[in-house]
mmCIF file of C-alpha atoms in Angstrom:
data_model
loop_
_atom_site.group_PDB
_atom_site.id
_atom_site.type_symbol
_atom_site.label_atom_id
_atom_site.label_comp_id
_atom_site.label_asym_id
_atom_site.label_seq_id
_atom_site.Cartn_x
_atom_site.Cartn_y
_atom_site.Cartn_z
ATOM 1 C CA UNK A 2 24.653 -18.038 -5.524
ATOM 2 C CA UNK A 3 20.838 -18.056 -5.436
ATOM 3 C CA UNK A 4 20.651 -15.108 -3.064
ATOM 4 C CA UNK A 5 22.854 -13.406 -5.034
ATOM 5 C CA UNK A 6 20.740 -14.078 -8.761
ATOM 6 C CA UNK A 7 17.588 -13.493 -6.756
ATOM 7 C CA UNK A 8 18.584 -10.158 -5.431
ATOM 8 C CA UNK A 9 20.330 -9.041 -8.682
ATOM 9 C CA UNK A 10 16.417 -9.895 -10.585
ATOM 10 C CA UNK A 11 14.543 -7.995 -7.755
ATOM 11 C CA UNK A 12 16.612 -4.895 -8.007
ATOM 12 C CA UNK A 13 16.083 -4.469 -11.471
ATOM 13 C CA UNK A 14 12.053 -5.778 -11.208
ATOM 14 C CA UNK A 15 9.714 -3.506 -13.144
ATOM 15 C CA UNK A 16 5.918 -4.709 -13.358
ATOM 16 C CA UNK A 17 5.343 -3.383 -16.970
ATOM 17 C CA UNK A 18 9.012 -4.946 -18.546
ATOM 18 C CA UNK A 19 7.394 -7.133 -20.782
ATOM 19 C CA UNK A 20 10.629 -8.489 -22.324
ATOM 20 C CA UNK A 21 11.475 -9.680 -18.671
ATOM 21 C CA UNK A 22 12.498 -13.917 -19.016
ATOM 22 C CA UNK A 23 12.348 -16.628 -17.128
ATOM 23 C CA UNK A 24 15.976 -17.889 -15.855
ATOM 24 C CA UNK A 25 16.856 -21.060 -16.047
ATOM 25 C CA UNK A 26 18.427 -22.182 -12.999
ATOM 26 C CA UNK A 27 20.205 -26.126 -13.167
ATOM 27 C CA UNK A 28 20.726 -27.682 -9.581
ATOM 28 C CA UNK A 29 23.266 -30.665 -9.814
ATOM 29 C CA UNK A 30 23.567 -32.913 -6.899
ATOM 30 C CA UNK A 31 26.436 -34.806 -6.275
ATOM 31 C CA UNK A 32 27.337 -37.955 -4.818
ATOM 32 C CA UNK A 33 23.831 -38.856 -5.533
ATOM 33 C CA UNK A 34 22.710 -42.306 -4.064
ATOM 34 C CA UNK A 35 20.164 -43.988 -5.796
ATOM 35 C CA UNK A 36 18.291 -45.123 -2.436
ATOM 36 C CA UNK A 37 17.227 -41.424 -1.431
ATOM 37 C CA UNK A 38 14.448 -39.878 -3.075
ATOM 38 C CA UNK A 39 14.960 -37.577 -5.186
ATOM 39 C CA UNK A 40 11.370 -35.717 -4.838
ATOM 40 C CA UNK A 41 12.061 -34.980 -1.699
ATOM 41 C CA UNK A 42 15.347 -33.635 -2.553
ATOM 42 C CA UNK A 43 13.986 -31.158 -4.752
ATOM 43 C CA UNK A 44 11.135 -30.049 -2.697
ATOM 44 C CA UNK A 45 13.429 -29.356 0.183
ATOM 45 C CA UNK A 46 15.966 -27.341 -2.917
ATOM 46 C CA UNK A 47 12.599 -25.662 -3.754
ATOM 47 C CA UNK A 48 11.969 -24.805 -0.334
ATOM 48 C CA UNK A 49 15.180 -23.184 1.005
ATOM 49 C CA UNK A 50 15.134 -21.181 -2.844
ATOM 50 C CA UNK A 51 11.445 -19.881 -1.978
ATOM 51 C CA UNK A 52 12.781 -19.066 1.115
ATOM 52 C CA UNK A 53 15.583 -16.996 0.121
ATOM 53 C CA UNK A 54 13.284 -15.152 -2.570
ATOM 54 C CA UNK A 55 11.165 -14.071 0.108
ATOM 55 C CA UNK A 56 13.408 -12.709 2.359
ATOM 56 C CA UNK A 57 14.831 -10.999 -0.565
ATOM 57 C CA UNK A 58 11.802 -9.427 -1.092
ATOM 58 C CA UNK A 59 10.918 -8.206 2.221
ATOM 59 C CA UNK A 60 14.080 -6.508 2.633
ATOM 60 C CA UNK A 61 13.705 -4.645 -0.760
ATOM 61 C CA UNK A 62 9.916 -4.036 0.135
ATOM 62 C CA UNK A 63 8.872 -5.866 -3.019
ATOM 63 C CA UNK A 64 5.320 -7.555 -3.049
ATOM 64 C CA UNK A 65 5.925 -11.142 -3.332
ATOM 65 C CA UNK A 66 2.103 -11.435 -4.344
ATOM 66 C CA UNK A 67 2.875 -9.181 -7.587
ATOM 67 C CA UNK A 68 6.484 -10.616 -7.985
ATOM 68 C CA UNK A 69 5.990 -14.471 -7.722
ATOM 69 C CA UNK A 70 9.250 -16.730 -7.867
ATOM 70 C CA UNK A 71 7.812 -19.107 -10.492
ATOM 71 C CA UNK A 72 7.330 -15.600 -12.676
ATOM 72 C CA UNK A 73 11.166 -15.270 -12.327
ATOM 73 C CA UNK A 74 12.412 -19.139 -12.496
ATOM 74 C CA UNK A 75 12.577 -22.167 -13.828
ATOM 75 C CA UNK A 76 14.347 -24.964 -11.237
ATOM 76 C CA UNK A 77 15.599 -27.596 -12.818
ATOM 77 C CA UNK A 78 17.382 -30.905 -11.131
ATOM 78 C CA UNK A 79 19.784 -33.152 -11.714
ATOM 79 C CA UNK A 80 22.200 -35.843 -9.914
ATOM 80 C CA UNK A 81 26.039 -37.203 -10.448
ATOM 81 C CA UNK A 82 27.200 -40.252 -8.747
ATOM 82 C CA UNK A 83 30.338 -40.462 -6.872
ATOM 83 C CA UNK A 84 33.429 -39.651 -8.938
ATOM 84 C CA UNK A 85 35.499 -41.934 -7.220
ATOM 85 C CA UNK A 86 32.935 -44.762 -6.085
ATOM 86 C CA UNK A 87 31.204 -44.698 -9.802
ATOM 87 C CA UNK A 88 33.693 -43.196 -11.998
ATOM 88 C CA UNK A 89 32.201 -44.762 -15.169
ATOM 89 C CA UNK A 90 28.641 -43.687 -14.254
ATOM 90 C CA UNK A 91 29.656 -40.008 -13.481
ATOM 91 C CA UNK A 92 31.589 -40.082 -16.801
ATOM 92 C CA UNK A 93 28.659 -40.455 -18.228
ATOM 93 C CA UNK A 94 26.129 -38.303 -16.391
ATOM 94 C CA UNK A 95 28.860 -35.238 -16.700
ATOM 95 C CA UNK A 96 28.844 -36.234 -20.481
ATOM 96 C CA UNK A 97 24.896 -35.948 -21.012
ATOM 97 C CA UNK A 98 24.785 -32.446 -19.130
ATOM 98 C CA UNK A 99 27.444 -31.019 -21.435
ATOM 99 C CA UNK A 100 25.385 -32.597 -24.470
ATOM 100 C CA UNK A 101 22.851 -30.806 -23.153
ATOM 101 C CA UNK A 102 24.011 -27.545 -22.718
ATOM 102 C CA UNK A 103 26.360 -27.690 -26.176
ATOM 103 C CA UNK A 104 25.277 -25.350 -28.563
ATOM 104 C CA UNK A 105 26.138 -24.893 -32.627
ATOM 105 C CA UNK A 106 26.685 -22.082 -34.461
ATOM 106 C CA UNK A 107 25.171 -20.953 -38.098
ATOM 107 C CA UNK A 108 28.515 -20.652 -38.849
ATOM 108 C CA UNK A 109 29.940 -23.296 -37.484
ATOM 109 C CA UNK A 110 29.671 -26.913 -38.286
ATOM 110 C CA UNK A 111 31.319 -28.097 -35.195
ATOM 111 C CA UNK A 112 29.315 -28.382 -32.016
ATOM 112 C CA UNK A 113 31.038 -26.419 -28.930
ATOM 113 C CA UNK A 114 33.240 -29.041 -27.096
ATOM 114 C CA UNK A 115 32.896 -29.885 -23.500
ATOM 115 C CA UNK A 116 34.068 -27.918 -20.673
ATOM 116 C CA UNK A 117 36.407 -30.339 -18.813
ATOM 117 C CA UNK A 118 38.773 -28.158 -16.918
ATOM 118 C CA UNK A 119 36.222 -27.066 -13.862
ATOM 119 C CA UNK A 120 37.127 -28.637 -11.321
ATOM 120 C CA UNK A 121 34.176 -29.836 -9.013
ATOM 121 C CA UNK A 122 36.499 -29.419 -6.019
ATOM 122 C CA UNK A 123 37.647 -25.934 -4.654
ATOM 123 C CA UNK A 124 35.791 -23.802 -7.505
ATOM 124 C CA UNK A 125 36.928 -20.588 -5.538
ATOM 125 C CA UNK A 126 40.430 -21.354 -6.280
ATOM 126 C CA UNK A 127 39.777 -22.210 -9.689
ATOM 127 C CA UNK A 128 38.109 -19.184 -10.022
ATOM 128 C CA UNK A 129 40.715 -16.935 -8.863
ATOM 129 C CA UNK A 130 43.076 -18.370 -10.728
ATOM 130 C CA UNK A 131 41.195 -18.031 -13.689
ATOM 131 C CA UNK A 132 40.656 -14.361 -13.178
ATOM 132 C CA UNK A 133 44.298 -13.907 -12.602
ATOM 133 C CA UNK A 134 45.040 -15.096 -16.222
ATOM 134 C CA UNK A 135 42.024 -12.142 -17.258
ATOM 135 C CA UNK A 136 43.746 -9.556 -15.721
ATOM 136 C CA UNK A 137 46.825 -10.072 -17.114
ATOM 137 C CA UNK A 138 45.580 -10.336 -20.865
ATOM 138 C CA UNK A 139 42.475 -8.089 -20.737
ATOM 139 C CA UNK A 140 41.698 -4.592 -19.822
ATOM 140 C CA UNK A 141 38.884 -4.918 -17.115
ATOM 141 C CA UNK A 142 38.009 -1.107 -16.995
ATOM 142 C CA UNK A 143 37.979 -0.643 -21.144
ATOM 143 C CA UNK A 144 35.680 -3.795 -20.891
ATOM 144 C CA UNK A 145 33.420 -2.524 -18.013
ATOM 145 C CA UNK A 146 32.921 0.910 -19.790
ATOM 146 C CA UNK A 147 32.553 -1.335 -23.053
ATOM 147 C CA UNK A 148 29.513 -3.039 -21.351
ATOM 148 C CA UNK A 149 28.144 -0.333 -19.915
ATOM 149 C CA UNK A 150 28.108 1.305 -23.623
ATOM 150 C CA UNK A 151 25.970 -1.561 -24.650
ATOM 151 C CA UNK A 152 23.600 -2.001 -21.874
ATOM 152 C CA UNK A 153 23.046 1.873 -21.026
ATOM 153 C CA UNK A 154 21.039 2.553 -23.941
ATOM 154 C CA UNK A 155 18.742 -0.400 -23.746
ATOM 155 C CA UNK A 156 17.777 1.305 -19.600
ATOM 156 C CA UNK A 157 17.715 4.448 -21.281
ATOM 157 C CA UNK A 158 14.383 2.697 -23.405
ATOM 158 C CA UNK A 159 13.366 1.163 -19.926
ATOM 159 C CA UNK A 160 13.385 4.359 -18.379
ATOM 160 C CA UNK A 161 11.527 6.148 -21.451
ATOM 161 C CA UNK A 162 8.629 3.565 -21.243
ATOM 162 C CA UNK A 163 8.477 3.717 -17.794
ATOM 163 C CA UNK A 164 8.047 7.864 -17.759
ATOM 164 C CA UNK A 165 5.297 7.370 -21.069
ATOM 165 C CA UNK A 166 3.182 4.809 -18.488
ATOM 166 C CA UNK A 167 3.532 7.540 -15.820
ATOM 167 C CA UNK A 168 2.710 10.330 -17.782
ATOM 168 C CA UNK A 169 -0.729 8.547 -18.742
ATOM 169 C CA UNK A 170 -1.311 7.035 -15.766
ATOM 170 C CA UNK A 171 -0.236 10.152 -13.679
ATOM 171 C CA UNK A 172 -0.636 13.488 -15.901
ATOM 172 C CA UNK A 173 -3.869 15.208 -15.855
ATOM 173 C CA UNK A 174 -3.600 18.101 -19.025
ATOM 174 C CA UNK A 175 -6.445 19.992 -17.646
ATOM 175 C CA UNK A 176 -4.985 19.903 -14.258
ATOM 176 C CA UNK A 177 -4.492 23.020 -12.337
ATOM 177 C CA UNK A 178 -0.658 25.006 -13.075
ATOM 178 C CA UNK A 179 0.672 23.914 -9.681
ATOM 179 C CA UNK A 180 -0.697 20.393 -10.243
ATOM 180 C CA UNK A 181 0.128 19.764 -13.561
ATOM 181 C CA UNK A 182 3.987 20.750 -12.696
ATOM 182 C CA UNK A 183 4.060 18.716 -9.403
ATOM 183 C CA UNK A 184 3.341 15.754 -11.490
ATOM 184 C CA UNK A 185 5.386 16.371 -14.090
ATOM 185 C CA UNK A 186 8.270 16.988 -11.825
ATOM 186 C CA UNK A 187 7.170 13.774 -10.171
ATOM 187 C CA UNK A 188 7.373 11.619 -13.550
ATOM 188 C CA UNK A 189 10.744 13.061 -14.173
ATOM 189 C CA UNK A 190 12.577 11.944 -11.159
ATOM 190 C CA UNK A 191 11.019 8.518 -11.031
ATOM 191 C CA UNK A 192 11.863 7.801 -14.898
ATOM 192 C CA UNK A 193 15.479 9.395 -13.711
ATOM 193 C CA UNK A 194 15.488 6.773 -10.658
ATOM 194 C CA UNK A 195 14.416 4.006 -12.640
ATOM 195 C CA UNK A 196 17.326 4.451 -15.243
ATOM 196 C CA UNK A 197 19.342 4.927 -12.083
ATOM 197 C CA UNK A 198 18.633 1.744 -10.193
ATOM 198 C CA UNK A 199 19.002 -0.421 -13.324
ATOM 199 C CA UNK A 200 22.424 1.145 -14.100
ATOM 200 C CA UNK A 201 23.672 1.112 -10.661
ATOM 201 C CA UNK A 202 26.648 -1.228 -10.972
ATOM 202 C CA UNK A 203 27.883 -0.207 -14.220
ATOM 203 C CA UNK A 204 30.957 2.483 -15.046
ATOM 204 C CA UNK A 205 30.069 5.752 -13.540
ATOM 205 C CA UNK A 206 31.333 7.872 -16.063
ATOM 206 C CA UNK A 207 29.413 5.953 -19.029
ATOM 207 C CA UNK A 208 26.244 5.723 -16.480
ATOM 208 C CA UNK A 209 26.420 9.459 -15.802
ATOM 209 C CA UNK A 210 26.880 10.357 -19.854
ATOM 210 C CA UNK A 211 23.967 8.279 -20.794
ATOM 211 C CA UNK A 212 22.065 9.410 -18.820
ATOM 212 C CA UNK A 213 22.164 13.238 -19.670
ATOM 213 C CA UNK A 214 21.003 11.413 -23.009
ATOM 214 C CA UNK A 215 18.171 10.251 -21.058
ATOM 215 C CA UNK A 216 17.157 13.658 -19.545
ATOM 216 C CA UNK A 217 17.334 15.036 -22.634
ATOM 217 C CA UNK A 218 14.706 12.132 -23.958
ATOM 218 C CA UNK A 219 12.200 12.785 -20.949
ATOM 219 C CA UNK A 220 12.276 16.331 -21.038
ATOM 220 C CA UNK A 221 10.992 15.572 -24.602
ATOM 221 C CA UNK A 222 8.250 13.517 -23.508
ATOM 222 C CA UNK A 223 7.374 16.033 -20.511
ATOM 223 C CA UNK A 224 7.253 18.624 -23.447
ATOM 224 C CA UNK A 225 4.833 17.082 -25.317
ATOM 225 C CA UNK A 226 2.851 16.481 -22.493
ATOM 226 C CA UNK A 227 3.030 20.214 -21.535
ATOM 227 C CA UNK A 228 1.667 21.994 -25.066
ATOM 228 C CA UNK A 229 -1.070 19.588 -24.407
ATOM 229 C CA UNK A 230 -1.576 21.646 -21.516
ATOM 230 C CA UNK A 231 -1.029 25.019 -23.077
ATOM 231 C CA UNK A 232 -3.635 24.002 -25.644
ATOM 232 C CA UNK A 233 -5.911 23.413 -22.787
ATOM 233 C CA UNK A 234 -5.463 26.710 -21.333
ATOM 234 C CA UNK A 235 -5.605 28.642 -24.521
ATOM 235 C CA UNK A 236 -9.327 27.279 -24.945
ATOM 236 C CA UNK A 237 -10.082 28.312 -21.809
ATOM 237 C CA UNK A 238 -8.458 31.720 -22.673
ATOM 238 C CA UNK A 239 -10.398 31.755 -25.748
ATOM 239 C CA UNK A 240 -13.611 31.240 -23.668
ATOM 240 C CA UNK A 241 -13.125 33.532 -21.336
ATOM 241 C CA UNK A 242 -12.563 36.574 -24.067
ATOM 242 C CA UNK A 243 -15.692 35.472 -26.271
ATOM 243 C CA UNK A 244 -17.901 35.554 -22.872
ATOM 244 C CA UNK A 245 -16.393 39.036 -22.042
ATOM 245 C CA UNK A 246 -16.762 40.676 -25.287
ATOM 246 C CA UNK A 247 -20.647 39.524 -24.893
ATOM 247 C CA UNK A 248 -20.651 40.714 -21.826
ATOM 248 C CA UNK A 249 -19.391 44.338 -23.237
ATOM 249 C CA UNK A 250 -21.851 44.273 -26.292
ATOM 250 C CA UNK A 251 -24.827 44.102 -23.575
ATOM 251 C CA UNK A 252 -23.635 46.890 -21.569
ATOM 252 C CA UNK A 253 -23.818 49.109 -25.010
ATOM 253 C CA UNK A 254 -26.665 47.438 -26.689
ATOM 254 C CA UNK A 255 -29.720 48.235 -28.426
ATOM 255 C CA UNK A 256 -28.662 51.969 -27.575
ATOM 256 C CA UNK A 257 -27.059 54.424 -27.871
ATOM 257 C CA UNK A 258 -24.293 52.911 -30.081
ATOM 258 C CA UNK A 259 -20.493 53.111 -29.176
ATOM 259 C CA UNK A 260 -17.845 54.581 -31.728
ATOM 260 C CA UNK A 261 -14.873 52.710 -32.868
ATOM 261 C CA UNK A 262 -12.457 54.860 -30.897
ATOM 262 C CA UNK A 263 -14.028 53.756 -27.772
ATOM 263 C CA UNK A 264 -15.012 50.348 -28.594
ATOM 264 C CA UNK A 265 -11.517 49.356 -29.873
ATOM 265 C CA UNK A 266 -9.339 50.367 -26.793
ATOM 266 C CA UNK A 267 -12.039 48.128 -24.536
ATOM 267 C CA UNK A 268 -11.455 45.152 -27.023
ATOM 268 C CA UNK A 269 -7.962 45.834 -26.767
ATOM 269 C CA UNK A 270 -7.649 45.843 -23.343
ATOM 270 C CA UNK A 271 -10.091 42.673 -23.245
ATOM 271 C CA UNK A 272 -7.562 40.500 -25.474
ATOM 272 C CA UNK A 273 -4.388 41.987 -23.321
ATOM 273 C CA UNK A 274 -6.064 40.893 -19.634
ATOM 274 C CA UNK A 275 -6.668 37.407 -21.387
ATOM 275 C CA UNK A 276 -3.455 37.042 -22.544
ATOM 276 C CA UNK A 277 -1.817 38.278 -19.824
ATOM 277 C CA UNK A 278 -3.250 35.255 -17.721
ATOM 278 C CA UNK A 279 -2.988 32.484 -20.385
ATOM 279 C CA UNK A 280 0.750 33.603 -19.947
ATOM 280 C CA UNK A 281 1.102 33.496 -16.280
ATOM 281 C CA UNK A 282 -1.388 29.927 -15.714
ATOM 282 C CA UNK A 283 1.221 28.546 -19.104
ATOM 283 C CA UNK A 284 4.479 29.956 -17.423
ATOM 284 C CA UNK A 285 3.427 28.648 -13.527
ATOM 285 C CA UNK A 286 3.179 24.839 -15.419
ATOM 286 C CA UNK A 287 6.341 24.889 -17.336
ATOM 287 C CA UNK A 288 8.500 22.588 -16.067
ATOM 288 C CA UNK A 289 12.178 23.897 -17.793
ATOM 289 C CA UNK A 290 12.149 27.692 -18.015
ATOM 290 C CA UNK A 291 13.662 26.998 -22.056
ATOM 291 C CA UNK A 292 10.259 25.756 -22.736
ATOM 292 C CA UNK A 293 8.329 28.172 -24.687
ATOM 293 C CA UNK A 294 4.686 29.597 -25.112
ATOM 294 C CA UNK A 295 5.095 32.470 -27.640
ATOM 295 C CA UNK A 296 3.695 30.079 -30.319
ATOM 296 C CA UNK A 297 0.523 29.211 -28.112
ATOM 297 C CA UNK A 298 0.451 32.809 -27.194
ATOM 298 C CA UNK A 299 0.867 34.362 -30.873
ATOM 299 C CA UNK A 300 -2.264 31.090 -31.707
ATOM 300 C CA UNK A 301 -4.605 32.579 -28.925
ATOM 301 C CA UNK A 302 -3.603 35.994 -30.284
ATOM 302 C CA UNK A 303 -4.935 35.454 -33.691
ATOM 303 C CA UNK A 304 -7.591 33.079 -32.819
ATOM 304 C CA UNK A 305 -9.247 35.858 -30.461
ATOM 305 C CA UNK A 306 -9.046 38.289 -33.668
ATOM 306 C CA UNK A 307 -11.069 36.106 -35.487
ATOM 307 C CA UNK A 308 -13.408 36.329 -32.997
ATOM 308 C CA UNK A 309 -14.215 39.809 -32.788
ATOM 309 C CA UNK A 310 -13.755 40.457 -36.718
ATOM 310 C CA UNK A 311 -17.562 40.321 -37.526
ATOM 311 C CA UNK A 312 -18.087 42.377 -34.714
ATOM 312 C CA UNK A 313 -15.295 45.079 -35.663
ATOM 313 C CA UNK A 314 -16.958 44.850 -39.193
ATOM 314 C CA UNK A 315 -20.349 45.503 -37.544
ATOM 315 C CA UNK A 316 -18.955 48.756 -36.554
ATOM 316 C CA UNK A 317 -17.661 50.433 -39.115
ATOM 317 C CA UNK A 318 -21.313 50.702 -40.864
ATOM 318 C CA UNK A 319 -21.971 51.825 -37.578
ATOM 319 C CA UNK A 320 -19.585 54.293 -37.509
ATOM 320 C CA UNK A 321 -21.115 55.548 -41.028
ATOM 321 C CA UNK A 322 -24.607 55.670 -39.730
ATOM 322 C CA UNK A 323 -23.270 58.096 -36.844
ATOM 323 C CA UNK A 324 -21.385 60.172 -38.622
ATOM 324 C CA UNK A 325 -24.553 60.539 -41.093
ATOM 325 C CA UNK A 326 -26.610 61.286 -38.167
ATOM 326 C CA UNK A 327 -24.116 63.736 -36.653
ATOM 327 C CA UNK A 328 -24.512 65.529 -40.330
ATOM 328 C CA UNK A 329 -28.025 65.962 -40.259
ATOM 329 C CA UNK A 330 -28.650 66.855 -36.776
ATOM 330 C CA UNK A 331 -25.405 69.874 -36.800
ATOM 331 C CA UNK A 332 -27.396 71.904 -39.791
ATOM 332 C CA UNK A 333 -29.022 74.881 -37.872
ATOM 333 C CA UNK A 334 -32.476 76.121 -38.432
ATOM 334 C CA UNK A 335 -33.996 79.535 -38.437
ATOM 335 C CA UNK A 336 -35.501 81.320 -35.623
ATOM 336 C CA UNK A 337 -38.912 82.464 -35.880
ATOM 337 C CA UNK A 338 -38.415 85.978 -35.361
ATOM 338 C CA UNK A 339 -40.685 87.939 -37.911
ATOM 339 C CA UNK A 340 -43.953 86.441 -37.106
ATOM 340 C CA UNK A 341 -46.520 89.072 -38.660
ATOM 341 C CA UNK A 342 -44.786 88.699 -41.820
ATOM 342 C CA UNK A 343 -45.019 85.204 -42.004
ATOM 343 C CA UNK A 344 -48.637 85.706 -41.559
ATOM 344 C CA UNK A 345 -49.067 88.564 -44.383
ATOM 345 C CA UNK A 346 -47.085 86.004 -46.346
ATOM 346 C CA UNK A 347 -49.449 83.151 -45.505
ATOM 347 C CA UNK A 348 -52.533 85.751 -46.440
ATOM 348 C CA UNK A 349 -51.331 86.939 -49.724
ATOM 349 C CA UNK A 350 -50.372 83.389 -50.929
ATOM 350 C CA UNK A 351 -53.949 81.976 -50.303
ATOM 351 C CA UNK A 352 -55.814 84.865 -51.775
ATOM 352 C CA UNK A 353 -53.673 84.375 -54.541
ATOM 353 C CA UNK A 354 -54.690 80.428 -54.551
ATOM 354 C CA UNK A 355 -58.250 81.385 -54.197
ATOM 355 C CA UNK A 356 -58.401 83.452 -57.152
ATOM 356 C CA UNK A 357 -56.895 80.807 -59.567
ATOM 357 C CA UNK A 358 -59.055 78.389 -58.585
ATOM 358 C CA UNK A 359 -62.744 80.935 -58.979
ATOM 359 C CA UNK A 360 -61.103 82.333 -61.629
ATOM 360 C CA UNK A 361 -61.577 78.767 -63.719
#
């Protein structure tokens, strides 16, 4: 029985399960005599149950450091004299376990009576018996599937916990594409193993139902975990275009300037290479292909617009001062072809001067 609770504990061990309990395990030993000692009894039960636990361990390659067996159990001992020898005395011992184990209801006045029909000779047959009666008055499967209903949900939350611990513990956000999808694929199928080792001997069919629900749950959480990501690469994205439009102003800086219908294609161009790889790095991470970017995407979009607006706005007085420029320098200007004339001109205007200013 003790291999059989230890193994059934170990199986379902998880370090983190912090509403794991101590069980409570009651050894009775019968046909006690009151000459032996009883310390040495239970050191030698204690023994041979330590014993079991670590072979237990060792063949489900558990640390027995990290798992110890007082973590797991509480032994407790007890002795009944010999029925027949000391019927009055086992009476009575057999009386004070069952007062100790009785238990009362809220609703309930009465306290639960004694259990009197166990027989402490041939339990197996007793216990097949017993069953017999169940299965003619209950529906094992409808009850099986009934339990698993109850107990799914609560491995599902196991399971959930266990894929939050790994995605902190596990996840990097600014981790590389190929990275960041390895261990997110990685958290996925140990959350789905988990659920599946604690489920293990329950219905299949109610197993395998709850446990789409639980896919559905940690694809959530890996979702989450992957617009953090995205976020991460649209920054860099962002970076990446600021640094190249600088670069693009020094290449046309102090002179000559560069028109709007030249400058505006390179920007262009500029935003569509950046998108193009926050796209492919954001695609290459995604986990489930239903997962989408084209809010990120539309985010970087506008958030790259606001970054060149002051410099768009730059231009257009720039544009202005050009096309004033272009204005000026297209009006043509006379050739001087009539030289001798210009000269006469220039004679008779400053004999002219000359006598205005004698004349006074």
């Amino acid at each position: 029985m003790i291999s059989n609770v230890c193994r059934t504990l170990l199986e379902r061990y998880d370090a983190h399960d912090s509403q794991r309990t101590r069980v409570n395990v009651l050894y009775v030993i019968r046909d006690w005599d009151e000459t032996a000692n009883l310390e040495s009894a239970c050191a030698a039960i204690t023994r041979a149950a330590l014993a079991v636990w670590g072979d237990i361990s060792s063949e489900l390659e558990i640390d027995t450091e990290s798992t110890p067996f007082h973590e797991f159990f509480r032994l407790d001992f007890a002795t009944l004299p010999h029925k027949i020898l000391d019927p009055t005395a086992y009476t009575s011992q057999v009386a004070a376990l069952a007062e100790r184990y009785s238990s009362q209801t809220a609703d309930s006045a009465e306290e639960s009576a004694p259990r009197n029909d166990v027989p402490l000779q041939d339990v197996y047959e007793h216990m097949r018996r017993v069953w017999t009666i169940v299965r003619g008055r209950v529906n094992i499967s409808d009850e099986r599937r009934s339990l698993a209903d109850r107990v799914c949900p609560v491995f599902i939350e196991s399971a959930l916990q266990f894929a939050k611990r790994c995605i902190k513990e596990k996840i990097d956000v600014e981790a590389k594409a190929d990275d960041f999808k390895a261990s997110s694929s990685q958290t996925q199928n140990e959350a789905m193993e988990h659920y599946d080792r604690l489920a293990a001997l329950y219905d299949p069919d109610i197993r395998q139902k709850h446990r789409v629900t639980l896919a559905g749950a940690v694809d959530m959480v890996l979702l989450k975990c992957y617009l953090h990501h995205v976020k991460s690469l649209r920054t860099i994205a962002l970076s990446e275009f600021k640094q190249r439009v600088t670069a693009l102003q020094r290449t046309i800086l102090p002179m000559p300037p560069m028109p709007s219908k030249i400058l505006f294609p390179k920007l262009d161009e500029l935003k569509g290479d950046c998108l193009k790889v926050f796209r492919e790095l954001a695609i290459a991470a995604r986990l489930n292909e239903q997962w989408t970017i084209e809010e990120q995407a539309a985010a970087l979009e506008l958030t790259m617009d606001d970054a060149i607006a002051p410099l768009k706005s730059q231009q257009a007085a720039i544009d202005l001062s050009m096309e004033r420029s272009a204005a000026i320098f297209s009006r043509p200007i006379a050739p001087l072809t009539d030289i001798p004339k210009m000269i006469s001109d220039s004679a008779g205007w400053g004999r002219m001067v000359a006598s205005a200013i004698w004349g006074r």
